[in-house]
Amino acid sequence: MKKTTRFKQMLQSPELEFICEAHNGLSAKIVEEAGFKGVWGSGLSISAAMGVRDNNEASWTQVLEVLEFMADQTTVPILLDADTGYGNFNNMRRLVQKLQQRDIAAACIEDKIFPKTNSFIKGEAQPLADVDEFCGKIKAGKDAAADDDFCIVARTEAFIAGWGFDEAMKRCEAYRLAGADAVLVHSKLGVADEIFAFMKEWGNRLPVVIVPTKYYATPTETFREAGISLVIWANHILRSGIRAMKDMAAYLKQHESLAKIEKDLPTVEEIFRLQGMEEYEKWEKLYLPKTATPGKAILLAASKGHNFGNLTEERPKAMLEVEGKPVISHAVSAFKAGGVRDVTVVTGYKPEAFNVTSVKYKHNDQWETTGEIGSLIAAKKTLDSKCVVGYGDVVVRPFIVENLLRAKTDVTVVVDYKQPTKKARKSVDWAKASPARVDAAPLKDIDYTLVRVDDRIEPGEAAGEWIGLVGLSDAGAKTFVAAIDKLAAEGVEVAKWSLPQLLNHLVESGVKVGVQYVHDNWIDIDDIADLSDLYKF
Ligand code: SPV
Ligand code: MG
């Protein structure tokens, strides 16, 4: 049902109905979520939220912009407090057209002179509009509405300006005859006497709307008994907001800490919810290219490092410094430059030595007795989507990470096709691939897959050296976790395994592990000489 129709039905229903003030998109949404069937676009609140007076200091188009946000964020009808209609009949016509374009259900105009002043400021000093002129404005508004259900609520300020009962009655009757859909009778008294006297005489000629800001203590039941149609809680979201803002600002100024109050505040996630992030994510899935999702990285950095003498007494090798920053920082920088935004470092030995920011940490508290998979298990929660698994002591050029994030296979390893001769290594993880190739550069357009990776493959048989990176797609990450879980459930001490062991297990179980070849452009830090290589890298 149209918002206009819903508002009209609310006005005409025999029930006492309620609408509540809002002054921007957020507050309008909050009002709707509280269960209100409609929103009052209060002139006082909208102007106050802009930091200006309720004297038409904000232009009507500025108010219109706010209303557009309010209407976008809500499904219930909005009744705009349109002050005097912002001018004469002609301004009223244009206003109604523009309100309709923005799905505002109804407008309330008051019989004062533009620019108006709020009813509670020197009411008696406020001149009232000429009755005939105001009736012309009501007619113009009704005629300008393309939708017959667009309602005009005619508000009399006769009581506010001190004219009294007869004037209020005379005016409301004239407004009814001019085509108003309802009348709003405003009173600034602390009791509702003027309202009840009016209701007694008025009967049910047209629905009556009230704003019990000053006669707030009057029991609501008496409004119902008097036959009032609609109550407007006109400024209470703004006022409670002011209280909350003042309290928070004063508290923060005084205590200079959030520690005790954070738990009492709406979370930032609640802000995101109110902003409609869920809907955004739905469309994002549909329209954003999949590759645009930044991948994550898990860098295993639990080990102390054996070849560094007393350099690693206080810190693990990943925290040894080259060019003023630790090895792990060099690694992390390359990952970030390669398109990874979310890096998790798994620590083991001397976790307190890690002081690199912009990464998350997980700790493998059994690092001494477990292997790389033990560390991976410590970061298992991160392994829920696209991810690159690597080592905290392997530094690569960013393009290697970039390519890995774009890999076509769900599980992919990076292999340096050079047969390394630079120095004798205790253990090099050689990779054997299919189709086999030994010394020629890999051919483009061939999908190489991993046959095996370990330090027992003879260099001559190997396709190259595994550089320590594994790329996992969303599905690949699930495959990894499922394999680890299954092995653990079967009683295998998988936490003690190395990454190559798991890769070999996957290959043996029929998982296709892709190979991406590189040549140089990476370095792993195994001994002190490697540190000076990193300096030159
Ligand atoms: C408003 O909410 O802006 C109103 C009601 O017009 S009152 O402030 O009581 O005039
Ligand atoms: Mg107002």
mmCIF file of C-alpha atoms and ligand atoms in Angstrom, residues 40 42-45 54 81 83 110 116 118-120 155 157 186 211 213 234-235, ligand 1:
data_model
loop_
_atom_site.group_PDB
_atom_site.id
_atom_site.type_symbol
_atom_site.label_atom_id
_atom_site.label_comp_id
_atom_site.label_asym_id
_atom_site.label_seq_id
_atom_site.Cartn_x
_atom_site.Cartn_y
_atom_site.Cartn_z
ATOM 1 C CA TRP A 40 6.768 13.276 12.159
ATOM 2 C CA SER A 42 9.540 17.937 12.873
ATOM 3 C CA GLY A 43 10.595 21.429 11.837
ATOM 4 C CA LEU A 44 11.997 22.029 15.292
ATOM 5 C CA SER A 45 14.045 18.834 15.330
ATOM 6 C CA ASP A 54 13.239 26.859 14.028
ATOM 7 C CA ASP A 81 5.924 19.656 9.480
ATOM 8 C CA ASP A 83 5.706 25.210 8.778
ATOM 9 C CA GLU A 110 0.307 26.137 10.174
ATOM 10 C CA LYS A 116 7.680 31.488 11.379
ATOM 11 C CA ASN A 118 8.466 28.027 17.059
ATOM 12 C CA SER A 119 5.103 27.987 18.827
ATOM 13 C CA PHE A 120 6.713 27.909 22.270
ATOM 14 C CA ARG A 155 -2.753 23.446 11.906
ATOM 15 C CA GLU A 157 -2.059 28.420 16.089
ATOM 16 C CA HIS A 186 -1.875 23.232 19.053
ATOM 17 C CA VAL A 211 1.062 17.629 19.970
ATOM 18 C CA THR A 213 4.590 18.523 24.318
ATOM 19 C CA ALA A 234 7.097 15.875 18.446
ATOM 20 C CA ASN A 235 10.656 16.288 19.719
HETATM 21 C C1 SPV B 1 7.667 20.795 15.496
HETATM 22 O O1 SPV B 1 7.913 19.681 15.936
HETATM 23 O O2 SPV B 1 8.479 21.435 14.843
HETATM 24 C C2 SPV B 1 6.370 21.419 15.743
HETATM 25 C C3 SPV B 1 5.712 21.177 17.001
HETATM 26 O O3 SPV B 1 5.955 22.174 14.935
HETATM 27 S S1 SPV B 1 6.141 22.445 18.029
HETATM 28 O O4 SPV B 1 7.542 22.479 18.209
HETATM 29 O O5 SPV B 1 5.412 22.190 19.252
HETATM 30 O O6 SPV B 1 5.666 23.698 17.429
#
